[in-house]
Coordinates of C-alpha atoms and ligand atoms in Angstrom, one line a residue:
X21 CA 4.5 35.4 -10.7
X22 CA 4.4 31.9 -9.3
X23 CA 0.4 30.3 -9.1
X24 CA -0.1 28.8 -6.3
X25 CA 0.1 24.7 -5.6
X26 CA -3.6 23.7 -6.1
X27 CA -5.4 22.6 -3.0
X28 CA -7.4 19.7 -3.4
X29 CA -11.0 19.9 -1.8
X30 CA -10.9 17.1 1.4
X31 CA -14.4 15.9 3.5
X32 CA -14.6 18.1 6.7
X33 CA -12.8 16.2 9.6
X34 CA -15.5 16.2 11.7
X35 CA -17.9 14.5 9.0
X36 CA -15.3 12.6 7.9
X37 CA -14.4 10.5 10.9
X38 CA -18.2 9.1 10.8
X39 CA -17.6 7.4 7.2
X40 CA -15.6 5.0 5.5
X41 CA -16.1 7.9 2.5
X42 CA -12.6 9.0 0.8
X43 CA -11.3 12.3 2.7
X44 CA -9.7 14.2 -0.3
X45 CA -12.1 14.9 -3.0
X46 CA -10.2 15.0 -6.2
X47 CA -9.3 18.0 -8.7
X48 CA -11.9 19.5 -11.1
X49 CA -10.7 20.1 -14.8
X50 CA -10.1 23.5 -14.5
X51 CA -8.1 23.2 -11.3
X52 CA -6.5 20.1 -13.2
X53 CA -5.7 23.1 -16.0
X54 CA -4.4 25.4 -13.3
X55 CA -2.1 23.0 -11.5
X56 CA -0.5 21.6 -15.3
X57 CA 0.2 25.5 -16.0
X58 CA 2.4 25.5 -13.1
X59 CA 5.4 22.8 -14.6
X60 CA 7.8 24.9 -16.6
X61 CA 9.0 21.4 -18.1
X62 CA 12.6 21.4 -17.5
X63 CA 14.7 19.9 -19.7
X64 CA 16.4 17.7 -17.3
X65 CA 13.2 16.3 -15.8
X66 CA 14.2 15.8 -12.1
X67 CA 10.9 14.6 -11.1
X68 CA 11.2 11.5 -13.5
X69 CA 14.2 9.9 -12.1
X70 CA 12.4 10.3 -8.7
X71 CA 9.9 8.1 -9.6
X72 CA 10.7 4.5 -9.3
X73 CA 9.3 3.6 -12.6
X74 CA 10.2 6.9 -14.4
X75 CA 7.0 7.5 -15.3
X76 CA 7.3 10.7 -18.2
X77 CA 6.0 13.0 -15.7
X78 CA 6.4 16.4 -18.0
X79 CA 4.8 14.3 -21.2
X80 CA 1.4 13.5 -19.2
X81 CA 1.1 16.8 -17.8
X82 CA 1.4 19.1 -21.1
X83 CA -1.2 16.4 -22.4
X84 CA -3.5 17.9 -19.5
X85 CA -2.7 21.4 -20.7
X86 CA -3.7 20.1 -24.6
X87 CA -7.2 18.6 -22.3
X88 CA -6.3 15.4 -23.7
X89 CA -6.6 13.7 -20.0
X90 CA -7.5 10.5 -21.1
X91 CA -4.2 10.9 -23.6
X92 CA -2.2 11.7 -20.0
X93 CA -3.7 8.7 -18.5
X94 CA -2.5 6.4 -21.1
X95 CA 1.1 8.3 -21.2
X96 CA 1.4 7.3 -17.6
X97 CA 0.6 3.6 -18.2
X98 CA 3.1 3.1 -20.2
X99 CA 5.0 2.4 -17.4
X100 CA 2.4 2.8 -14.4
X101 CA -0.1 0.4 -14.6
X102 CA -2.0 1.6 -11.0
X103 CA -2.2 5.4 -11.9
X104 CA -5.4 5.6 -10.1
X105 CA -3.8 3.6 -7.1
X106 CA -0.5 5.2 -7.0
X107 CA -2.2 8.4 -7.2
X108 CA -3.8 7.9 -4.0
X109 CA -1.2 6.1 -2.3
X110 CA 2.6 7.0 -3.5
X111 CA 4.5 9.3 -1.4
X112 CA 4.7 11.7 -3.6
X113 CA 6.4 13.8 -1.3
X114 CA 9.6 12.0 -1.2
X115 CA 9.9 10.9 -4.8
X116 CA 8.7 13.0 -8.0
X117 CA 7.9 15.9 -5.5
X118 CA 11.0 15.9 -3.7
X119 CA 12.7 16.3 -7.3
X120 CA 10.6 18.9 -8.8
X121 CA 12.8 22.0 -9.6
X122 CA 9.5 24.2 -8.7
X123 CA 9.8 22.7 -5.0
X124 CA 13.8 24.9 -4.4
X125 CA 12.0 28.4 -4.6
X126 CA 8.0 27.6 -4.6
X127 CA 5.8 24.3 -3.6
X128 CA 6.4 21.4 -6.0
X129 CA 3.9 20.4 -8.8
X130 CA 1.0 18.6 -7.4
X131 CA 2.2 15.1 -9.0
X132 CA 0.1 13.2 -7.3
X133 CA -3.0 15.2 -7.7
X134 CA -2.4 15.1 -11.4
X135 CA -2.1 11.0 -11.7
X136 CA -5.3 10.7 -9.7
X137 CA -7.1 13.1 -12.2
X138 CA -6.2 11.7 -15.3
X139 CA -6.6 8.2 -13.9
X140 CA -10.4 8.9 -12.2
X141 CA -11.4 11.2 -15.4
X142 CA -10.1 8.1 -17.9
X143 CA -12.0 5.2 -15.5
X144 CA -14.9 7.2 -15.0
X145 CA -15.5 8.7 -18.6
X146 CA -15.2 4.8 -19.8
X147 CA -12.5 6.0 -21.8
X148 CA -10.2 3.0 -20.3
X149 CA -8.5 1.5 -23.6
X150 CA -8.3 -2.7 -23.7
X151 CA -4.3 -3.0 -24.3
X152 CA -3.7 -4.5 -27.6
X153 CA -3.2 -8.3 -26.9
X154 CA -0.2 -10.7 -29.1
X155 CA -0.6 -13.4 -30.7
X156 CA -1.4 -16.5 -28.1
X157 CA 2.3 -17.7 -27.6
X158 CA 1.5 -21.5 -26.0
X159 CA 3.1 -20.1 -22.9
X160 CA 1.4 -20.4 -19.3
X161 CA 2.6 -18.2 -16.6
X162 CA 1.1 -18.8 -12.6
X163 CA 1.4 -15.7 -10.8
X164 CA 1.4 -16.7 -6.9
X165 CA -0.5 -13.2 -4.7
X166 CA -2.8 -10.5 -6.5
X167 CA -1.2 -7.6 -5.3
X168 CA 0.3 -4.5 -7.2
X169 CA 3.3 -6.7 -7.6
X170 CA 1.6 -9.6 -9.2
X171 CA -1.0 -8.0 -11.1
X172 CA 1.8 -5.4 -12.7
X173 CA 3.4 -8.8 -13.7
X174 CA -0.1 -10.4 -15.3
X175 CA -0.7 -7.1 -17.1
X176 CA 2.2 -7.6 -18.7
X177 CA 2.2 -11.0 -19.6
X178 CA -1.7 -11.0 -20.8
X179 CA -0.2 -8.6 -23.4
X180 CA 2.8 -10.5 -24.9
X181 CA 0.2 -12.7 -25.6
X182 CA 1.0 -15.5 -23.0
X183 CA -1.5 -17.8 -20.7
X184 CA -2.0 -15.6 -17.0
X185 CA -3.5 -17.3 -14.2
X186 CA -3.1 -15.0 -10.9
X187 CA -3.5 -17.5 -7.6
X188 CA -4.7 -15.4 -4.5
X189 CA -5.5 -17.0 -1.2
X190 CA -8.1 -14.1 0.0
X191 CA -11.3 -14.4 -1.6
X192 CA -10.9 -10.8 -3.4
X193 CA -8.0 -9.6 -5.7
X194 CA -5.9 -6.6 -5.4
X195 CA -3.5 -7.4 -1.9
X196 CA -3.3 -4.9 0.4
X197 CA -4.5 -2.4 -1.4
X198 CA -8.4 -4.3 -0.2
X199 CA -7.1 -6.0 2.5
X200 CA -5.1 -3.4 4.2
X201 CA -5.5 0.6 2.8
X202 CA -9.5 1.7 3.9
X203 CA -12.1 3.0 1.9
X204 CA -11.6 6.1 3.0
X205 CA -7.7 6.4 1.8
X206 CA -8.1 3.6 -1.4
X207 CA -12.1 3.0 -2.6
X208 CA -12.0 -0.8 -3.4
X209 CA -14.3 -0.1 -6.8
X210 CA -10.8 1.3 -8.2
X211 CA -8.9 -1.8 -7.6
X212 CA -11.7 -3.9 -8.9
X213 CA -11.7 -2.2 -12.2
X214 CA -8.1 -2.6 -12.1
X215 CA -8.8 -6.6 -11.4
X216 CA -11.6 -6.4 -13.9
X217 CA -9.8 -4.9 -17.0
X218 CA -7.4 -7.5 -16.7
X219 CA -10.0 -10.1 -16.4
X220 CA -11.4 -9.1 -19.6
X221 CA -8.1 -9.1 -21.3
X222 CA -8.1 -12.7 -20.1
X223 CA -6.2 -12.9 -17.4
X224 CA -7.6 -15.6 -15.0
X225 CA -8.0 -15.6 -11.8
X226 CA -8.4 -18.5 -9.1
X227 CA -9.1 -16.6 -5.7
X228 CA -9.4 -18.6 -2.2
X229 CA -5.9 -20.6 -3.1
X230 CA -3.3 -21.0 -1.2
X231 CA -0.1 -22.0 -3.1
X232 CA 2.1 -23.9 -0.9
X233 CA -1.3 -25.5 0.9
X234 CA -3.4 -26.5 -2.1
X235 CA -0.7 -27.0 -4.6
X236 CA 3.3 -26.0 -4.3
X237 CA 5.4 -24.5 -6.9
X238 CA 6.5 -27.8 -7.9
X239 CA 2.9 -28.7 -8.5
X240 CA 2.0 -25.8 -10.6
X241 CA 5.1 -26.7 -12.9
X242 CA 3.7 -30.3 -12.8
X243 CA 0.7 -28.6 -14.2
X244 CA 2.0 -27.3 -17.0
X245 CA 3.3 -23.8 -16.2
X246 CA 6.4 -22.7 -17.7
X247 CA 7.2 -20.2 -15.5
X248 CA 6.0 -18.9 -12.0
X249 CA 6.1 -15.4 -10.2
X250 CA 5.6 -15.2 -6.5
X251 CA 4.7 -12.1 -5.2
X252 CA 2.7 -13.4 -1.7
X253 CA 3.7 -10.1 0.1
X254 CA 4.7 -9.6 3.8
X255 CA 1.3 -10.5 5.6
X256 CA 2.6 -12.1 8.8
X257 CA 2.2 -9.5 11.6
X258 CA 4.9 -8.7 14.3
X259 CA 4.4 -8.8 17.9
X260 CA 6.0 -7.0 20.3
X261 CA 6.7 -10.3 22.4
X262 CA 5.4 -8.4 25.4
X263 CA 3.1 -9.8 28.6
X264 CA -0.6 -9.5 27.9
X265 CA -0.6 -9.8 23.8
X266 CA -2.9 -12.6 24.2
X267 CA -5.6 -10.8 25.5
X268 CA -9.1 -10.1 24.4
X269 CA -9.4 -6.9 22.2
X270 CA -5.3 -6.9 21.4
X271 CA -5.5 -7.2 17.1
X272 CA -2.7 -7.3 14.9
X273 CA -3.4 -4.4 12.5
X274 CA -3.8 -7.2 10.1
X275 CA -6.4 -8.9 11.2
X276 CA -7.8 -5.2 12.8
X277 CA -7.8 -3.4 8.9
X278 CA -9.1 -7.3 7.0
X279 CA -11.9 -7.4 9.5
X280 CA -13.1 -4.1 8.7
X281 CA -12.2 -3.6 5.1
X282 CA -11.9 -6.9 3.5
X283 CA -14.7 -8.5 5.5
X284 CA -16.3 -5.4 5.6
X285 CA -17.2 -4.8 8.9
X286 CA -17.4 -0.6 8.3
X287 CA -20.3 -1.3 6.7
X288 CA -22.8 -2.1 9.7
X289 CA -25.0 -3.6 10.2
X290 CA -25.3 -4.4 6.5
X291 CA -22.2 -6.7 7.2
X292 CA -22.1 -8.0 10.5
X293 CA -18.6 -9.0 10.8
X294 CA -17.3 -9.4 14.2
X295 CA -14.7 -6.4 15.5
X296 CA -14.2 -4.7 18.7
X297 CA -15.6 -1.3 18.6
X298 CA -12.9 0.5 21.5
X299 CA -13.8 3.1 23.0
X300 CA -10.2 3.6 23.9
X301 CA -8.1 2.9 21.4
X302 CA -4.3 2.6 21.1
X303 CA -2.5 1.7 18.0
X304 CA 1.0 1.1 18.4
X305 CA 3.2 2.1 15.4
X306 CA 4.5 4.9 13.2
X307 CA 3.8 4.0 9.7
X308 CA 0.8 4.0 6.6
X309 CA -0.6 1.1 8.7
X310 CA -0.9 2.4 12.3
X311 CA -2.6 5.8 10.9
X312 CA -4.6 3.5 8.9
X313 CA -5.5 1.4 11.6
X314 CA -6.3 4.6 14.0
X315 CA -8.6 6.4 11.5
X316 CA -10.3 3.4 11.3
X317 CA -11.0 2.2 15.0
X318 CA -12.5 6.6 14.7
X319 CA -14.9 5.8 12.1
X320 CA -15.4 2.7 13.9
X321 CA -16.6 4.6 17.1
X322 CA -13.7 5.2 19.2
X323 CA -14.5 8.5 21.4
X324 CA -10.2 8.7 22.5
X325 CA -7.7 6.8 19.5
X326 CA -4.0 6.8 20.5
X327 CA -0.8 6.4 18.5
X328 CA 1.5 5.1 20.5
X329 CA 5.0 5.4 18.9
X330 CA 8.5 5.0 20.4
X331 CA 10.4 7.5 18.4
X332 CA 9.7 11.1 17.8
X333 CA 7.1 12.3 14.6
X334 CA 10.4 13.2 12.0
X335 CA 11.1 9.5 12.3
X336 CA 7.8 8.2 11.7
X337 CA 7.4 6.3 8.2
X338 CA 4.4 7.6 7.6
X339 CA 3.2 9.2 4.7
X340 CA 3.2 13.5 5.9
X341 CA -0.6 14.0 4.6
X342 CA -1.4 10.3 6.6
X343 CA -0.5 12.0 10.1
X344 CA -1.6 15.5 9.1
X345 CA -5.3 13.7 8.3
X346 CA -4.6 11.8 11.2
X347 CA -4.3 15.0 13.6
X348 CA -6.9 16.8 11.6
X349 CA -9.7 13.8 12.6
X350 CA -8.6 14.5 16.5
X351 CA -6.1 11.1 16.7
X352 CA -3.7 12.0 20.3
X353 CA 0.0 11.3 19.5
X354 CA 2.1 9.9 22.4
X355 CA 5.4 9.8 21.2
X356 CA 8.7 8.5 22.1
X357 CA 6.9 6.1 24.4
X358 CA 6.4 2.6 24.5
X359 CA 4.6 -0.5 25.7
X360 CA 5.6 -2.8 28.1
X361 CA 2.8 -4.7 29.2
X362 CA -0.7 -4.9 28.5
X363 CA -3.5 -5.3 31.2
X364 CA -6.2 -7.6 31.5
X365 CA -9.7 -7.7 33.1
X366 CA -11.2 -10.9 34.9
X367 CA -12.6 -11.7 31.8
X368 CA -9.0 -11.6 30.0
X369 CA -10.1 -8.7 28.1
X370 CA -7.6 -5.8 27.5
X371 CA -8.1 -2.6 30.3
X372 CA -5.1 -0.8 30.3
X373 CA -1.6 -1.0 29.2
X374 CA 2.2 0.2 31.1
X375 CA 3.7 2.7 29.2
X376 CA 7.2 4.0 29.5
X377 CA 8.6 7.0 27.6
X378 CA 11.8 7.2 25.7
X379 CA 14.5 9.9 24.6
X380 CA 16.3 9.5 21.1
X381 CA 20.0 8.2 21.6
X382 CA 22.7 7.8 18.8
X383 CA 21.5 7.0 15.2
X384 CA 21.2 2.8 15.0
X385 CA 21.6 0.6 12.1
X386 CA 18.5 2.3 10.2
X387 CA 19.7 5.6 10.6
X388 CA 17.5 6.6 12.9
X389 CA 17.9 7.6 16.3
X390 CA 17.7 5.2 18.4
X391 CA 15.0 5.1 21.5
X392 CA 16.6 4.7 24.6
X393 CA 14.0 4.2 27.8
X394 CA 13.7 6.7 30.3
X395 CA 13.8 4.6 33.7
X396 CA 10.6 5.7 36.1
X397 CA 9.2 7.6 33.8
X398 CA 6.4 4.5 33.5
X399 CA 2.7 5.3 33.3
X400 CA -0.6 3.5 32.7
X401 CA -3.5 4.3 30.1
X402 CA -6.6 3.0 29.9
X403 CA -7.3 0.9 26.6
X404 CA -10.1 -1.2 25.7
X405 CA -8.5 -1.8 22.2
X406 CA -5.3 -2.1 21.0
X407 CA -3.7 -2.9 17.5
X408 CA -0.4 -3.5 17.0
X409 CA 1.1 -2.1 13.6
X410 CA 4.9 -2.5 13.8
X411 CA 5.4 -4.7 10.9
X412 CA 5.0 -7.3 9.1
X413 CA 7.2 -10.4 7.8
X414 CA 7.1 -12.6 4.9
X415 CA 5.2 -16.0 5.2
X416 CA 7.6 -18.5 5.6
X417 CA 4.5 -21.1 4.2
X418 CA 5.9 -20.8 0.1
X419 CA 10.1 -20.8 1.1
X420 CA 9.1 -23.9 3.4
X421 CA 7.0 -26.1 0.7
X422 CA 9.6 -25.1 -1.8
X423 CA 13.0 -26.8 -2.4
X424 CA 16.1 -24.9 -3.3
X425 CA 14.4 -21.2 -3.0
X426 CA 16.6 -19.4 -1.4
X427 CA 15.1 -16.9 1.3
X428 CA 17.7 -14.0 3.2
X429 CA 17.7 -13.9 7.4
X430 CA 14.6 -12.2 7.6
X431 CA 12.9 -15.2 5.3
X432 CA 13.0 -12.5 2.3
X433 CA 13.0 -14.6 -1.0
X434 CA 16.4 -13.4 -2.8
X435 CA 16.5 -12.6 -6.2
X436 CA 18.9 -11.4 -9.2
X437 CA 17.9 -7.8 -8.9
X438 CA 18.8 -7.7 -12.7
X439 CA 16.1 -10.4 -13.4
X440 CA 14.1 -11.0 -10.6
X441 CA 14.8 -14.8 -10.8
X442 CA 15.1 -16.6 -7.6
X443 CA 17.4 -19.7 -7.3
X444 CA 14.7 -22.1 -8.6
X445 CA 15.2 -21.4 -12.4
X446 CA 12.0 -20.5 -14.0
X447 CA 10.4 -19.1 -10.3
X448 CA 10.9 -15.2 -10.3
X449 CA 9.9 -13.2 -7.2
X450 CA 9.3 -9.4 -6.5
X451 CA 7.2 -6.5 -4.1
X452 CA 7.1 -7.3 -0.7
X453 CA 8.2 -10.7 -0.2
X454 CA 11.5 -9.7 -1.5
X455 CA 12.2 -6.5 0.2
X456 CA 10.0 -6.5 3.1
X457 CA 7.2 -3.9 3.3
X458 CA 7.9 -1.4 1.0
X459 CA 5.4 0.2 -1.1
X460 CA 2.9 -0.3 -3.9
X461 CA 5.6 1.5 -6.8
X462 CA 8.1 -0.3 -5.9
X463 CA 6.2 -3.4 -5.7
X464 CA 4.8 -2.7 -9.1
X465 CA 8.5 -1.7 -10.2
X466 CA 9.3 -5.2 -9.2
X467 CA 6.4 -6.5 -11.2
X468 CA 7.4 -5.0 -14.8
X469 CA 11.3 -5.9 -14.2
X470 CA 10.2 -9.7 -13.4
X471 CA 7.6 -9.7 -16.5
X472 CA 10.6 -8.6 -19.0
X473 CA 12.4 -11.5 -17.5
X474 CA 10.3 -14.4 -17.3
X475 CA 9.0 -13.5 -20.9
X476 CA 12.5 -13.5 -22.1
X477 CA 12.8 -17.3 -20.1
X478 CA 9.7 -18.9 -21.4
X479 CA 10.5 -17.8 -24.8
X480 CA 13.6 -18.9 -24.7
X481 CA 13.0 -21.8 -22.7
X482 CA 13.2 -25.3 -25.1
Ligands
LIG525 C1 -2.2 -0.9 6.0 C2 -1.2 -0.6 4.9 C3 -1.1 0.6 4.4 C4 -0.2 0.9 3.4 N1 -0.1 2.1 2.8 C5 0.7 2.4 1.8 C6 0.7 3.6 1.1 O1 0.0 4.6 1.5 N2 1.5 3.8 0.1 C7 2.3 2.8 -0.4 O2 3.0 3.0 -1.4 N3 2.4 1.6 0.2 C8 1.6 1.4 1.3 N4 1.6 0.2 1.9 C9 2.6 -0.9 1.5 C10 2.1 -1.5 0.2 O3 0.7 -1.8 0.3 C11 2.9 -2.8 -0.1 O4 4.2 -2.4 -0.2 C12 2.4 -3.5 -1.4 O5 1.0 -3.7 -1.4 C13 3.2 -4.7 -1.7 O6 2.7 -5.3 -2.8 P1 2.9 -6.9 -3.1 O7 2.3 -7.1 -4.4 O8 4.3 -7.3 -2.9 O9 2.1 -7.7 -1.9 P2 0.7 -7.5 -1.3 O10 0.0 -6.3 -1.6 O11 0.9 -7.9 0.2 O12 -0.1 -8.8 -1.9 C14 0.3 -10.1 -1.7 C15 -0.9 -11.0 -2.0 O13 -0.5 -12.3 -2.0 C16 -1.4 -13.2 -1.3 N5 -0.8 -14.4 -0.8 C17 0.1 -14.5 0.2 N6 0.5 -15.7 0.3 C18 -0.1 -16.5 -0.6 C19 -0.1 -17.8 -1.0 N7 0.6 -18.7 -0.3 N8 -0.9 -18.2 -2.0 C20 -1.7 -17.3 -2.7 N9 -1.7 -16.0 -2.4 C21 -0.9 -15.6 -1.4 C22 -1.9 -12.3 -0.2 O14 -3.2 -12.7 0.2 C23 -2.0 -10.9 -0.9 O15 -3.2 -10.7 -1.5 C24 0.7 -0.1 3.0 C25 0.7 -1.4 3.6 C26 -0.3 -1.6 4.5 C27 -0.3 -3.0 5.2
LIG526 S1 10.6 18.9 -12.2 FE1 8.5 19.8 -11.7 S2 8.5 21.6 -13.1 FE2 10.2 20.3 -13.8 S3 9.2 19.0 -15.4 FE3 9.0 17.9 -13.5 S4 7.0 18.5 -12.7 FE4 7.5 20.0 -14.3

């Protein structure tokens, strides 16, 4: 008879939404036990060629079953080094999960739930193993951005025994997963640790620095690199181009999710960061960082918090357990409806915004149906807050202080996908600035294909 898929305990909703605390609790060992028992390790493995970086899904979880979880954590880092992060954050649902032969007849193997365990039980146990380093090779690598793509690169490096120094303009390491995912989704103590193992294996890093301000690619090689990896992200928010974005109390989620996480204004009044607290509070988006960006402006007080989406909820690119939490903690969906204007007070502060609703038309060139405008159907809604999350582009400031590096229509850096090398020799690029917001596996996917590469270059290199 089939167990049942493991629940994992979660903070009540209505506690939750008054602290930055993580909502879902974590496994115990013995429902870790429970939930291994359940893969019936198949000899084909679906689940690994789900996952982007095939981690050997079946391997870590009969290590569980042995109760060798530190042994499981270390199987998954050979070729995940966020297991903790990607734990937390992967969409599970639509990768291993998706694949897993338990999901045709029962519910899938909670994937997910395993990583996290082994991951938190390793960390927290101070079972976390240095990696054994090479001998020092001569060779310096600059790694432009500290997120999962450029710290999976610097991992990697460190251990082949070459020079790593990671330039990040913030003045924390780790990306979005400080700037952008909350507390309550990511706790930032994990991605320090992350930041801090590598640290301690030696790889240096130079935060507040702003390559293509402070020094450009060419500099850094005029410094003595011998190879550079640029993996700056897509941090540049998109507007809607609509009247009234210029008011008072309209954020990008950007700036909205750095004020309160990386500048820590959820922590008041022991940080007294300036943010609008809304009362009413409309986010405008469908993906991770509009659910994100609601749960916070909750937590942060709101009493009514909106998504405001112009498609229908099977098109949203959220992560499923995202907008289930997000319902669960009271957030009011208004789908298939969009802005098209925002209202301002005397003051030129944000009081309301037009809203008009939409029907889905033929699929467009996503593959989605496409939202076509219901004329008259116009309303207004009060709003004292709104963040816009509806994407984000690359910074054109690296492509622009850079000669010869080549960048697609959407300023996208392009790369051999083979090699990650871009058309400067010796600069490799990968994660977000290269295909535009994606996610943290496939940025750190990015990150162990353009490590491979530029340590075959720079040995190589005369
Ligand atoms: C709010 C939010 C929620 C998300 N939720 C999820 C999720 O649940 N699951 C998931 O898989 N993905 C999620 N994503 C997407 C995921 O976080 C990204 O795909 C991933 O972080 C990309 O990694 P990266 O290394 O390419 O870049 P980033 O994480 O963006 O890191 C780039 C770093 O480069 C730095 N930088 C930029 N320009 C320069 C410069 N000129 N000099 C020096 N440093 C520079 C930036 O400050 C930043 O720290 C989310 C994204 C956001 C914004
Ligand atoms: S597909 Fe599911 S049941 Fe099969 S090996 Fe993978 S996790 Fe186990």
């Amino acid at each position: 008879m089939e167990i049942p898929r493991v629940k994992m305990p979660e903070q009540d909703p209505t506690e939750r939404i008054h602290n930055f605390r993580e909502v879902p609790c974590g496994l115990n060992e013995e429902q870790a036990m429970l939930e291994a028992a359940r893969c019936i390790e198949c000899k084909k493995q679906p689940c690994v060629s789900g996952c982007p970086v095939e981690v050997d899904i079946p391997g870590f979880i009969k290590l569980i079953l042995d109760k060798d979880f530190a042994g499981a954590a270390r199987k998954i880092k050979e070729t995940n080094a966020l297991p903790a992060v990607c734990g937390r954050v992967c969409p599970q649902e639509e990768q291993c999960e998706m694949l897993c032969t338990l999901g045709k007849k029962f519910k899938p193997v909670a994937i997910g739930y395993l990583e996290r365990f082994v991951a938190d039980y390793e960390r927290e146990n101070n079972l976390v193993q240095a990696p054994k380093v090479a001998p020092a090779t001569g060779k310096k690598v600059a790694i432009v951005g500290s997120g999962p793509a450029g710290l999976t690169v610097a991992g990697d490096l460190i251990k082949l025994g070459h020079k790593v120094t990671i330039f990040e303009a913030l003045h924390k390491p780790g990306g979005v997963l400080v700037y952008g995912i909350p507390e309550f989704r990511l706790p930032k103590k994990i991605v320090q640790a992350e930041c801090d193992a590598m640290a301690d294996t030696g790889v240096e890093f130079e935060n507040s620095t702003v390559i293509g301000k402070m020094d450009t690619i060419d500099e850094l090689f005029e410094q003595g690199f011998d190879a550079v990896f640029i993996g700056t992200g897509a941090g540049l928010p998109n507007f809607m181009g609509i009247p009234g974005e210029n008011l008072i109390g309209v954020y990008s989620s950007n700036e909205y999710l750095t004020r309160s996480n990386l500048m820590r204004a959820y922590d008041f009044p022991n940080n007294d960061t300036p943010i609008i607290h809304g009362k009413n509070v409309a986010v405008l988006g469908g993906g991770n960082t509009a659910m994100d960006s609601v749960r916070t402006s909750l937590r942060l007080g709101a009493d009514n918090a909106y998504i405001v989406y112009r498609r229908s909820e099977a098109e949203m690119p959220a992560r499923i357990e995202e907008v289930h939490h997000a319902r669960q903690e009271g957030v009011q969906f208004h789908l298939l409806t969009t802005p098209i204007r925002f209202i301002g007070d005397d003051q030129g502060k944000v009081k309301a915004m037009e809203l008009l609703k939409m029907e889905l038309g033929e699929p467009d060139a996503s593959g989605r149906r496409r939202p076509v405008p219901i004329e008259g159907s116009n309303y207004i809604m009060d709003v004292d807050l709104v963040v816009v999350a509806i994407g984000n582009s690359s910074n054109p400031l690296i492509p622009r202080t850079t000669p010869g590096l080549d960048v697609n229509r959407w300023g996208n850096i392009t790369v051999n996908e083979e090699t990650m090398e871009t058309s400067r020799p010796g600069v490799f690029a990968g994660g977000d600035i290269v295909t535009g917001g994606a996610t943290v596996i496939l940025a750190a996917g990015a990150g162990k294909k353009a490590a491979r590469a530029i340590h075959k270059y720079i040995m190589e290199k005369k």
